[in-house]
Amino acid sequence: CTLNCHVFQESLLSSSSGYSNYRGILNWCVVMLVLSNARLFLENIIKYGILVDPIQVVSLFLKDPYSWPAACLIIGREPLSVICYCRTGTISKTTGLILHILNLTSMLILSSATALTVTSMTPVGGVISLGVYTVLFLKLYSYQDTNRWCREIRQAKAKKMTRSFSYMYYFVFAPTLCYQLNFPRSPRIRKRFLMRRLLEMLFLMQLLVGLIQQWMVPTIQNSMKPFQEMDFSRMVERLLKLAVPNHLIWLIFFYWFFHSSLNFVAEMLQFGDREFYRDWWNSETVTYFWANWNIPVHKWCLRHFYKPMLRNGVNKFLAQTAVFLASAFFHEYLVSVPLKMFRLWAFMGMMAQVPLAWFVGRFLNGNYGNAAMWISLIIGQPIAVLMYVHDYYIIHHVNTT
Amino acid sequence: CTLNCHVFQESLLSSSSGYSNYRGILNWCVVMLVLSNARLFLENIIKYGILVDPIQVVSLFLKDPYSWPAACLIIGREPLSVICYCRTGTISKTTGLILHILNLTSMLILSSATALTVTSMTPVGGVISLGVYTVLFLKLYSYQDTNRWCREIRQAKAKKMTRSFSYMYYFVFAPTLCYQLNFPRSPRIRKRFLMRRLLEMLFLMQLLVGLIQQWMVPTIQNSMKPFQEMDFSRMVERLLKLAVPNHLIWLIFFYWFFHSSLNFVAEMLQFGDREFYRDWWNSETVTYFWANWNIPVHKWCLRHFYKPMLRNGVNKFLAQTAVFLASAFFHEYLVSVPLKMFRLWAFMGMMAQVPLAWFVGRFLNGNYGNAAMWISLIIGQPIAVLMYVHDYYIIHHVNTT
């Protein structure tokens, strides 16, 4: 090299060089994200000071500390619904079916009626109690369905399959929506695993509340003015500003609920099947995302809704659309009733997944499909959030002043 | 699955599951970066309007359009320096060496003296003319060194190696700092390659100017107040806010200069060695970064500075430090002289690389070393930029008002 230090060669970034190792770019992305968000965090603290306030959280659940309507609704109604099912063996099949349908519909209607009429019920309390009833609805539907299948097999095989009241209650608390006669059980409770999940639950709960108070609430409050004035470029800017904390909160919520909480409950109950989510972060189609981020609900939909429809001769696309329709109904139900406001934004958001899934599946694949999934997730949610908050704000703040 | 839909299994995110496919996370990073920067871009446009102004760019180069001191300096002095070397064969060795040293030092000193005294010279014009002279200095040093080595070999082998005036001029314009007797040549000028590089050059040049006017300048102007008041948390916030556009501009500059421009010149001159950079983006140590991002300078330092020092018995660490010292001198020279302001920030920034390289090499490796390299690049530069701009602002705006 001393005399001749040049040889004939191409630059690495020229396509003719055939070079393709950009491993460092991933680290670059991570560093840039951490630094940009550190700045946003610092800007937020400078602008608003510390807004995290644990006392304020309590007031979300209870307006009047002496009447706890949401808690009463959960504690009072639940055992009634469950007890009904323990003696189904002693009454006739038709009577049982009628009682079953009555019980299920009454669960959804009565709980929503309570949420709508009791004025001391806060939106957060409402979401939680309605969520509990929706879960119970799905569980009891699955219980009845599975028992019906068992009876059909029993008639052929003449084998007895009854279960105790305690097993019924085990199913109610188990982290699954699908009933089966013998759940797989883990051999023992791993104390360290349990403690780690518990600490995660407590820490992430605090983090979620802190992020919402410190980051979401001021951003949403700042968004109200552009949305009332219909200033389009500012609306987009606010939407993108809201998208980052909203998405981080959703990711933390996902981990908190589907990993920490469900694993904690499962470990406590020695419930063996821990598949609460699959690798949705790699999904290249919208359908794959919906089929893999929430396995308990997906399993229920597949077992008690989609497959029975296929067995009854419904075509695949129609059955898929029907699943999205049911999901859209429950999303709307869980948002509209506690807010006492019927706007169909959540319903439309879920139904928009059908054409989106078709578009992504038809035109995009590989990393482009994956990026489309992320964009729809990151952008779609804050649009719905802003819609509801905007309408809630108009009703509760503009009309009263 | 109809009757028994649960099997014993762990969640994917549990360490015991052994799962490790997070390919989708890279796409997530890219989407989040694009969306956050789209928001910053929109916020910037809303706040400042369109600031891009091509006419303003011209005024950076010329205060007075009828006197072009920087251009005169480049055009007037350069042929003189080069012509000196064409007849070195006809004069004695000692006279040649004295003339060589006089010529080299005069190049650095005269050009800087002109930049310091001529008041119509703008900082941008100054940087460009001093940059041209530094490049010429390094090229002529290399020419003299290589010819000396050749003479030493010639004395042993008695082989004649003279080169024409035109070959000398080819070397002056070729995209390299290291002279050699036979440069590798590419067989033909690829017209499409040349056009693509030319279009990249023109487009990226516009983009660079636009980003500086629209994003850097307002951010720097907003940073002056916190820096004067020494408000620490706001200083950090401003620094991080500046880091993003500064880093993007540096990346675009890197591609514009080292890929588009140097390849364009090389293609024009059919210069075969296109290795202007190596894969510094994957570098896991600071040393690897400095040895690979700017290959022409690195090659020169290695060939004419580091290796001769090693041959003279200097130890490795000392030789490395000396290279950084020389590099720090030129960085400082190229910044301080055009700004007419001696502050040593650039010098200290370069010298800080020595302990940083030691620290990263000693304590971090793999992806951590790579992330450390990125952080020092993203954060280090805007610190130096803010230091100079702050001092420049104090001198030119605070003292005069």
CSV table of N, CA and C in Angstrom, one decimal, chain A residues 1-14 19 21-24 26-29 31-33 35 39-40 42-43 46 149-150 153 176 178 180 183-186 190 193 233-234 236-237 240-241 247 251 255 259 263 272-279 281-282 284 299 303 367 370 374-375 378, chain B residues 1-14 19 21-24 26-29 31-33 35 39-40 42-43 46 149-150 153 176 178 180 183-186 190 233-234 236-237 240-241 247 251 255 259 263 272-279 281-282 284 299 303 367 370 374-375 378:
chain,number,residue,atom,x,y,z
A,1,CYS,N,0.8,-1.2,0.0
A,1,CYS,CA,0.0,0.0,0.0
A,1,CYS,C,0.9,1.3,0.0
A,2,THR,N,2.1,1.2,0.3
A,2,THR,CA,2.9,2.4,0.5
A,2,THR,C,3.0,3.2,-0.9
A,3,LEU,N,3.3,2.5,-2.0
A,3,LEU,CA,3.4,3.2,-3.2
A,3,LEU,C,2.0,3.2,-3.9
A,4,ASN,N,1.4,2.1,-4.0
A,4,ASN,CA,0.1,2.0,-4.7
A,4,ASN,C,-1.0,1.7,-3.7
A,5,CYS,N,-1.8,2.8,-3.4
A,5,CYS,CA,-2.8,2.6,-2.3
A,5,CYS,C,-4.2,2.6,-2.9
A,6,HIS,N,-4.4,2.6,-4.2
A,6,HIS,CA,-5.7,2.5,-4.8
A,6,HIS,C,-5.9,1.3,-5.6
A,7,VAL,N,-7.0,0.6,-5.4
A,7,VAL,CA,-7.4,-0.5,-6.3
A,7,VAL,C,-8.8,-0.2,-6.9
A,8,PHE,N,-9.1,-0.9,-8.0
A,8,PHE,CA,-10.3,-0.7,-8.7
A,8,PHE,C,-11.4,-1.3,-7.9
A,9,GLN,N,-12.4,-0.5,-7.4
A,9,GLN,CA,-13.5,-1.0,-6.6
A,9,GLN,C,-14.7,0.0,-6.6
A,10,GLU,N,-15.9,-0.5,-6.3
A,10,GLU,CA,-17.1,0.3,-6.3
A,10,GLU,C,-17.4,0.8,-4.9
A,11,SER,N,-18.2,1.9,-4.7
A,11,SER,CA,-18.6,2.3,-3.4
A,11,SER,C,-19.6,1.3,-2.8
A,12,LEU,N,-19.7,1.2,-1.5
A,12,LEU,CA,-20.6,0.2,-0.9
A,12,LEU,C,-22.1,0.5,-1.2
A,13,LEU,N,-22.4,1.8,-1.3
A,13,LEU,CA,-23.8,2.1,-1.5
A,13,LEU,C,-24.3,2.0,-3.0
A,14,SER,N,-23.3,1.9,-3.9
A,14,SER,CA,-23.7,1.6,-5.3
A,14,SER,C,-24.3,0.3,-5.4
A,19,TYR,N,-23.4,-5.0,-1.7
A,19,TYR,CA,-23.3,-4.9,-0.2
A,19,TYR,C,-24.7,-4.8,0.4
A,21,ASN,N,-25.2,-5.3,4.3
A,21,ASN,CA,-25.2,-5.4,5.8
A,21,ASN,C,-25.5,-4.1,6.4
A,22,TYR,N,-26.8,-3.9,6.8
A,22,TYR,CA,-27.2,-2.6,7.5
A,22,TYR,C,-27.7,-2.9,8.9
A,23,ARG,N,-27.0,-3.9,9.6
A,23,ARG,CA,-27.4,-4.2,11.0
A,23,ARG,C,-27.4,-3.0,11.9
A,24,GLY,N,-26.4,-2.1,11.7
A,24,GLY,CA,-26.2,-0.9,12.5
A,24,GLY,C,-27.4,0.0,12.4
A,26,LEU,N,-30.6,-0.7,12.6
A,26,LEU,CA,-31.6,-1.0,13.7
A,26,LEU,C,-31.2,-0.3,15.0
A,27,ASN,N,-29.9,-0.3,15.3
A,27,ASN,CA,-29.4,0.4,16.5
A,27,ASN,C,-29.7,1.9,16.3
A,28,TRP,N,-29.5,2.4,15.1
A,28,TRP,CA,-29.7,3.8,14.8
A,28,TRP,C,-31.1,4.2,15.1
A,29,CYS,N,-32.1,3.3,14.6
A,29,CYS,CA,-33.5,3.6,14.9
A,29,CYS,C,-33.8,3.6,16.4
A,31,VAL,N,-31.8,4.3,18.9
A,31,VAL,CA,-31.2,5.5,19.5
A,31,VAL,C,-32.0,6.7,19.2
A,32,MET,N,-32.4,6.9,17.9
A,32,MET,CA,-33.1,8.0,17.5
A,32,MET,C,-34.5,8.1,18.2
A,33,LEU,N,-35.1,6.9,18.4
A,33,LEU,CA,-36.4,6.9,19.0
A,33,LEU,C,-36.3,7.3,20.5
A,35,LEU,N,-33.9,9.0,21.9
A,35,LEU,CA,-33.6,10.4,22.1
A,35,LEU,C,-34.8,11.4,21.8
A,39,ARG,N,-36.7,13.8,24.5
A,39,ARG,CA,-36.9,15.2,24.3
A,39,ARG,C,-38.4,15.5,24.6
A,40,LEU,N,-39.3,14.7,24.0
A,40,LEU,CA,-40.7,15.0,24.2
A,40,LEU,C,-41.1,14.9,25.6
A,42,LEU,N,-39.1,15.5,28.2
A,42,LEU,CA,-38.5,16.7,28.9
A,42,LEU,C,-39.4,18.0,28.6
A,43,GLU,N,-39.8,18.1,27.3
A,43,GLU,CA,-40.6,19.2,26.9
A,43,GLU,C,-41.9,19.2,27.6
A,46,ILE,N,-41.4,20.3,31.2
A,46,ILE,CA,-41.1,21.8,31.3
A,46,ILE,C,-42.4,22.5,31.1
A,149,TRP,N,-72.3,-30.0,23.1
A,149,TRP,CA,-71.5,-30.9,22.3
A,149,TRP,C,-71.2,-32.2,23.0
A,150,CYS,N,-70.9,-32.0,24.4
A,150,CYS,CA,-70.6,-33.2,25.2
A,150,CYS,C,-71.9,-34.1,25.3
A,153,ILE,N,-72.2,-36.1,22.2
A,153,ILE,CA,-71.3,-37.3,22.2
A,153,ILE,C,-71.7,-38.3,23.2
A,176,THR,N,-59.3,-17.7,30.3
A,176,THR,CA,-59.7,-18.2,29.0
A,176,THR,C,-61.2,-18.0,28.9
A,178,CYS,N,-62.9,-20.1,26.7
A,178,CYS,CA,-63.4,-21.3,26.1
A,178,CYS,C,-63.4,-22.4,27.2
A,180,GLN,N,-63.6,-26.2,28.6
A,180,GLN,CA,-63.4,-27.6,28.2
A,180,GLN,C,-63.4,-28.4,29.5
A,183,PHE,N,-59.0,-28.8,31.8
A,183,PHE,CA,-58.1,-27.9,31.5
A,183,PHE,C,-56.7,-28.4,31.8
A,184,PRO,N,-55.7,-28.1,30.9
A,184,PRO,CA,-54.3,-28.5,31.2
A,184,PRO,C,-53.8,-27.7,32.5
A,185,ARG,N,-53.2,-28.4,33.4
A,185,ARG,CA,-52.8,-27.7,34.7
A,185,ARG,C,-51.3,-27.7,34.7
A,186,SER,N,-50.7,-26.7,35.3
A,186,SER,CA,-49.2,-26.6,35.5
A,186,SER,C,-48.9,-27.4,36.8
A,190,ARG,N,-44.9,-21.5,40.5
A,190,ARG,CA,-43.5,-21.0,40.6
A,190,ARG,C,-43.6,-19.6,41.3
A,193,PHE,N,-41.7,-16.6,39.5
A,193,PHE,CA,-42.5,-16.2,38.3
A,193,PHE,C,-43.7,-15.4,38.8
A,233,SER,N,-54.6,21.3,9.0
A,233,SER,CA,-53.2,20.9,9.2
A,233,SER,C,-52.9,20.8,10.7
A,234,ARG,N,-53.5,21.6,11.5
A,234,ARG,CA,-53.3,21.5,13.0
A,234,ARG,C,-53.9,20.2,13.5
A,236,VAL,N,-54.2,17.4,11.9
A,236,VAL,CA,-53.2,16.3,11.6
A,236,VAL,C,-52.0,16.3,12.5
A,237,GLU,N,-51.5,17.5,12.8
A,237,GLU,CA,-50.4,17.6,13.7
A,237,GLU,C,-50.7,17.1,15.1
A,240,LEU,N,-51.0,13.3,15.1
A,240,LEU,CA,-49.7,12.6,15.1
A,240,LEU,C,-49.0,12.8,16.4
A,241,LYS,N,-49.2,13.9,17.1
A,241,LYS,CA,-48.7,14.1,18.4
A,241,LYS,C,-49.3,13.2,19.4
A,247,HIS,N,-50.0,5.1,21.3
A,247,HIS,CA,-49.4,3.8,20.9
A,247,HIS,C,-48.6,3.2,22.0
A,251,LEU,N,-49.2,-0.3,23.9
A,251,LEU,CA,-48.2,-1.4,24.0
A,251,LEU,C,-48.0,-1.8,25.4
A,255,TYR,N,-48.8,-5.5,27.2
A,255,TYR,CA,-47.9,-6.3,28.0
A,255,TYR,C,-48.5,-6.5,29.4
A,259,HIS,N,-49.6,-10.3,29.1
A,259,HIS,CA,-48.5,-11.0,29.7
A,259,HIS,C,-48.5,-11.1,31.2
A,263,ASN,N,-50.9,-14.0,33.0
A,263,ASN,CA,-49.9,-15.0,33.4
A,263,ASN,C,-50.0,-15.1,35.0
A,272,GLY,N,-52.6,-24.2,32.8
A,272,GLY,CA,-51.4,-24.6,32.0
A,272,GLY,C,-51.3,-23.9,30.7
A,273,ASP,N,-52.4,-23.5,30.0
A,273,ASP,CA,-52.3,-22.9,28.7
A,273,ASP,C,-52.0,-21.4,28.7
A,274,ARG,N,-50.7,-21.0,28.5
A,274,ARG,CA,-50.4,-19.6,28.6
A,274,ARG,C,-50.3,-18.9,27.3
A,275,GLU,N,-50.9,-19.4,26.2
A,275,GLU,CA,-50.9,-18.8,24.9
A,275,GLU,C,-52.0,-17.7,24.9
A,276,PHE,N,-51.6,-16.5,25.4
A,276,PHE,CA,-52.6,-15.4,25.4
A,276,PHE,C,-52.4,-14.5,24.2
A,277,TYR,N,-51.3,-14.7,23.5
A,277,TYR,CA,-51.0,-13.9,22.3
A,277,TYR,C,-50.0,-14.7,21.5
A,278,ARG,N,-50.0,-14.4,20.2
A,278,ARG,CA,-48.9,-15.0,19.4
A,278,ARG,C,-48.1,-13.9,18.8
A,279,ASP,N,-47.3,-14.1,17.8
A,279,ASP,CA,-46.3,-13.1,17.3
A,279,ASP,C,-47.0,-12.1,16.4
A,281,TRP,N,-46.6,-9.0,16.3
A,281,TRP,CA,-45.7,-7.9,15.9
A,281,TRP,C,-45.0,-8.2,14.5
A,282,ASN,N,-45.0,-9.5,14.1
A,282,ASN,CA,-44.4,-9.8,12.8
A,282,ASN,C,-45.5,-9.9,11.7
A,284,GLU,N,-47.9,-9.8,8.7
A,284,GLU,CA,-47.8,-9.1,7.4
A,284,GLU,C,-49.2,-8.9,6.8
A,299,LYS,N,-59.8,-17.3,20.0
A,299,LYS,CA,-60.2,-18.7,20.2
A,299,LYS,C,-61.7,-18.9,20.3
A,303,ARG,N,-64.1,-20.8,17.8
A,303,ARG,CA,-64.7,-22.1,18.2
A,303,ARG,C,-66.2,-22.0,18.3
A,367,ASN,N,-42.4,-6.9,4.4
A,367,ASN,CA,-42.2,-5.8,5.3
A,367,ASN,C,-43.2,-4.7,5.0
A,370,ASN,N,-46.3,-5.5,6.9
A,370,ASN,CA,-46.0,-5.4,8.3
A,370,ASN,C,-46.1,-3.9,8.7
A,374,TRP,N,-48.7,-1.8,11.2
A,374,TRP,CA,-48.2,-0.8,12.3
A,374,TRP,C,-48.9,0.5,12.1
A,375,ILE,N,-48.9,1.0,10.9
A,375,ILE,CA,-49.5,2.4,10.6
A,375,ILE,C,-50.9,2.4,11.0
A,378,ILE,N,-51.1,2.4,14.8
A,378,ILE,CA,-50.6,3.7,15.4
A,378,ILE,C,-51.5,4.8,15.1
B,1,CYS,N,-59.8,-29.6,18.3
B,1,CYS,CA,-59.9,-28.4,19.0
B,1,CYS,C,-61.3,-28.2,19.5
B,2,THR,N,-62.3,-28.8,18.9
B,2,THR,CA,-63.7,-28.5,19.2
B,2,THR,C,-63.9,-28.7,20.7
B,3,LEU,N,-63.6,-29.9,21.3
B,3,LEU,CA,-63.9,-30.1,22.7
B,3,LEU,C,-62.7,-29.6,23.6
B,4,ASN,N,-61.5,-30.0,23.2
B,4,ASN,CA,-60.3,-29.6,24.0
B,4,ASN,C,-59.5,-28.6,23.2
B,5,CYS,N,-59.6,-27.3,23.6
B,5,CYS,CA,-58.9,-26.3,22.8
B,5,CYS,C,-57.7,-25.7,23.6
B,6,HIS,N,-57.3,-26.3,24.7
B,6,HIS,CA,-56.2,-25.7,25.5
B,6,HIS,C,-55.1,-26.8,25.6
B,7,VAL,N,-53.9,-26.4,25.3
B,7,VAL,CA,-52.8,-27.3,25.6
B,7,VAL,C,-51.8,-26.6,26.5
B,8,PHE,N,-50.9,-27.4,27.2
B,8,PHE,CA,-50.0,-26.8,28.1
B,8,PHE,C,-48.9,-26.1,27.3
B,9,GLN,N,-48.7,-24.8,27.5
B,9,GLN,CA,-47.7,-24.0,26.8
B,9,GLN,C,-47.4,-22.7,27.5
B,10,GLU,N,-46.2,-22.2,27.2
B,10,GLU,CA,-45.8,-20.9,27.8
B,10,GLU,C,-46.1,-19.7,26.9
B,11,SER,N,-46.2,-18.5,27.5
B,11,SER,CA,-46.4,-17.3,26.6
B,11,SER,C,-45.1,-17.0,25.9
B,12,LEU,N,-45.2,-16.4,24.7
B,12,LEU,CA,-44.0,-16.2,23.9
B,12,LEU,C,-43.0,-15.2,24.6
B,13,LEU,N,-43.5,-14.3,25.3
B,13,LEU,CA,-42.6,-13.3,25.9
B,13,LEU,C,-42.0,-13.8,27.2
B,14,SER,N,-42.4,-14.9,27.7
B,14,SER,CA,-41.7,-15.6,28.9
B,14,SER,C,-40.4,-16.1,28.4
B,19,TYR,N,-38.5,-18.0,22.5
B,19,TYR,CA,-38.9,-17.3,21.3
B,19,TYR,C,-38.0,-16.1,21.1
B,21,ASN,N,-38.0,-14.1,17.6
B,21,ASN,CA,-38.2,-13.5,16.3
B,21,ASN,C,-38.9,-12.2,16.5
B,22,TYR,N,-38.1,-11.1,16.5
B,22,TYR,CA,-38.7,-9.7,16.6
B,22,TYR,C,-38.5,-8.9,15.4
B,23,ARG,N,-38.5,-9.6,14.2
B,23,ARG,CA,-38.3,-8.9,12.9
B,23,ARG,C,-39.2,-7.7,12.7
B,24,GLY,N,-40.5,-7.8,13.2
B,24,GLY,CA,-41.4,-6.7,13.0
B,24,GLY,C,-41.0,-5.5,13.7
B,26,LEU,N,-38.2,-3.9,13.8
B,26,LEU,CA,-37.5,-3.0,12.9
B,26,LEU,C,-38.5,-2.1,12.1
B,27,ASN,N,-39.5,-2.8,11.6
B,27,ASN,CA,-40.5,-2.0,10.9
B,27,ASN,C,-41.2,-1.0,11.8
B,28,TRP,N,-41.5,-1.5,13.0
B,28,TRP,CA,-42.1,-0.6,14.0
B,28,TRP,C,-41.3,0.7,14.2
B,29,CYS,N,-39.9,0.5,14.4
B,29,CYS,CA,-39.0,1.6,14.6
B,29,CYS,C,-39.1,2.6,13.4
B,31,VAL,N,-41.5,3.0,11.1
B,31,VAL,CA,-42.8,3.6,11.1
B,31,VAL,C,-42.9,4.7,12.1
B,32,MET,N,-42.5,4.4,13.4
B,32,MET,CA,-42.5,5.4,14.4
B,32,MET,C,-41.6,6.6,14.1
B,33,LEU,N,-40.4,6.4,13.5
B,33,LEU,CA,-39.6,7.5,13.2
B,33,LEU,C,-40.2,8.4,12.1
B,35,LEU,N,-43.3,8.7,11.3
B,35,LEU,CA,-44.5,9.4,11.8
B,35,LEU,C,-44.1,10.6,12.8
B,39,ARG,N,-44.7,14.6,12.0
B,39,ARG,CA,-45.3,15.6,12.9
B,39,ARG,C,-44.4,16.8,13.1
B,40,LEU,N,-43.1,16.5,13.4
B,40,LEU,CA,-42.2,17.6,13.6
B,40,LEU,C,-42.2,18.6,12.4
B,42,LEU,N,-44.6,19.0,10.2
B,42,LEU,CA,-45.8,19.7,10.1
B,42,LEU,C,-45.9,20.8,11.1
B,43,GLU,N,-45.4,20.5,12.4
B,43,GLU,CA,-45.4,21.5,13.4
B,43,GLU,C,-44.5,22.7,13.0
B,46,ILE,N,-46.3,24.8,10.4
B,46,ILE,CA,-47.4,25.6,11.0
B,46,ILE,C,-46.8,26.8,11.8
B,149,TRP,N,9.7,8.7,-2.0
B,149,TRP,CA,9.8,7.2,-1.9
B,149,TRP,C,10.2,6.6,-3.2
B,150,CYS,N,9.7,7.2,-4.3
B,150,CYS,CA,10.0,6.7,-5.6
B,150,CYS,C,11.5,6.9,-5.9
B,153,ILE,N,13.6,4.4,-4.3
B,153,ILE,CA,13.6,3.1,-5.0
B,153,ILE,C,14.3,3.2,-6.3
B,176,THR,N,-9.2,11.8,-4.4
B,176,THR,CA,-8.3,11.1,-3.5
B,176,THR,C,-7.3,12.1,-2.9
B,178,CYS,N,-4.2,10.8,-1.8
B,178,CYS,CA,-3.0,10.0,-1.9
B,178,CYS,C,-2.5,9.9,-3.3
B,180,GLN,N,-0.3,8.4,-6.4
B,180,GLN,CA,0.4,7.2,-6.8
B,180,GLN,C,0.7,7.3,-8.3
B,183,PHE,N,-2.8,5.5,-11.3
B,183,PHE,CA,-4.1,5.3,-10.6
B,183,PHE,C,-4.9,4.3,-11.4
B,184,PRO,N,-5.7,3.4,-10.7
B,184,PRO,CA,-6.6,2.5,-11.4
B,184,PRO,C,-7.7,3.3,-12.2
B,185,ARG,N,-7.9,3.0,-13.4
B,185,ARG,CA,-8.9,3.7,-14.2
B,185,ARG,C,-10.1,2.8,-14.6
B,186,SER,N,-11.3,3.4,-14.6
B,186,SER,CA,-12.4,2.6,-15.0
B,186,SER,C,-12.5,2.6,-16.6
B,190,ARG,N,-19.9,5.6,-17.5
B,190,ARG,CA,-21.2,5.1,-17.6
B,190,ARG,C,-22.2,6.3,-17.5
B,233,SER,N,-32.5,22.6,32.2
B,233,SER,CA,-33.4,21.6,31.6
B,233,SER,C,-33.8,22.0,30.2
B,234,ARG,N,-34.0,23.3,30.0
B,234,ARG,CA,-34.4,23.8,28.7
B,234,ARG,C,-33.2,23.7,27.7
B,236,VAL,N,-31.0,21.3,27.7
B,236,VAL,CA,-31.0,19.9,27.3
B,236,VAL,C,-32.1,19.6,26.3
B,237,GLU,N,-33.3,20.2,26.5
B,237,GLU,CA,-34.4,20.0,25.6
B,237,GLU,C,-34.1,20.6,24.2
B,240,LEU,N,-31.6,18.4,22.4
B,240,LEU,CA,-32.2,17.2,21.8
B,240,LEU,C,-33.0,17.5,20.6
B,241,LYS,N,-33.7,18.7,20.7
B,241,LYS,CA,-34.5,19.1,19.6
B,241,LYS,C,-33.6,19.4,18.3
B,247,HIS,N,-28.5,15.8,12.8
B,247,HIS,CA,-28.1,14.5,12.5
B,247,HIS,C,-28.5,14.1,11.1
B,251,LEU,N,-26.3,13.2,7.9
B,251,LEU,CA,-26.4,12.0,7.1
B,251,LEU,C,-26.6,12.3,5.6
B,255,TYR,N,-24.0,11.4,2.4
B,255,TYR,CA,-24.4,10.7,1.2
B,255,TYR,C,-24.1,11.7,0.0
B,259,HIS,N,-20.9,9.9,-1.4
B,259,HIS,CA,-21.4,9.0,-2.5
B,259,HIS,C,-21.7,9.7,-3.8
B,263,ASN,N,-18.4,10.2,-6.4
B,263,ASN,CA,-18.6,9.2,-7.4
B,263,ASN,C,-18.8,9.9,-8.8
B,272,GLY,N,-10.8,4.9,-10.9
B,272,GLY,CA,-11.3,3.5,-10.6
B,272,GLY,C,-11.6,3.2,-9.2
B,273,ASP,N,-10.9,3.8,-8.2
B,273,ASP,CA,-11.1,3.5,-6.8
B,273,ASP,C,-12.2,4.3,-6.2
B,274,ARG,N,-13.4,3.6,-6.0
B,274,ARG,CA,-14.5,4.3,-5.5
B,274,ARG,C,-14.7,4.1,-4.0
B,275,GLU,N,-13.7,3.6,-3.3
B,275,GLU,CA,-13.9,3.3,-1.9
B,275,GLU,C,-13.7,4.6,-1.1
B,276,PHE,N,-14.8,5.4,-1.0
B,276,PHE,CA,-14.8,6.7,-0.3
B,276,PHE,C,-15.2,6.6,1.2
B,277,TYR,N,-15.8,5.5,1.5
B,277,TYR,CA,-16.3,5.2,2.8
B,277,TYR,C,-16.4,3.7,2.9
B,278,ARG,N,-16.4,3.2,4.2
B,278,ARG,CA,-16.7,1.7,4.4
B,278,ARG,C,-17.9,1.6,5.3
B,279,ASP,N,-18.2,0.5,5.9
B,279,ASP,CA,-19.5,0.3,6.6
B,279,ASP,C,-19.4,0.9,8.0
B,281,TRP,N,-21.5,2.5,9.6
B,281,TRP,CA,-22.8,2.4,10.3
B,281,TRP,C,-22.9,1.2,11.2
B,282,ASN,N,-22.0,0.2,10.9
B,282,ASN,CA,-22.0,-1.0,11.7
B,282,ASN,C,-20.9,-1.0,12.8
B,284,GLU,N,-18.6,-0.9,15.9
B,284,GLU,CA,-18.8,-1.2,17.3
B,284,GLU,C,-17.8,-0.5,18.2
B,299,LYS,N,-7.0,7.3,4.6
B,299,LYS,CA,-5.9,6.7,3.9
B,299,LYS,C,-4.7,7.6,3.9
B,303,ARG,N,-1.1,6.7,5.6
B,303,ARG,CA,0.0,6.5,4.7
B,303,ARG,C,1.1,7.5,5.0
B,367,ASN,N,-23.7,-4.6,19.9
B,367,ASN,CA,-24.7,-3.6,19.7
B,367,ASN,C,-24.6,-2.4,20.6
B,370,ASN,N,-22.1,-0.2,19.2
B,370,ASN,CA,-22.7,0.5,18.0
B,370,ASN,C,-23.6,1.6,18.5
B,374,TRP,N,-23.4,5.8,17.8
B,374,TRP,CA,-24.5,6.6,17.3
B,374,TRP,C,-24.8,7.7,18.2
B,375,ILE,N,-24.9,7.4,19.5
B,375,ILE,CA,-25.2,8.5,20.5
B,375,ILE,C,-24.2,9.6,20.5
B,378,ILE,N,-24.8,11.6,17.3
B,378,ILE,CA,-26.0,12.4,17.3
B,378,ILE,C,-26.0,13.5,18.3
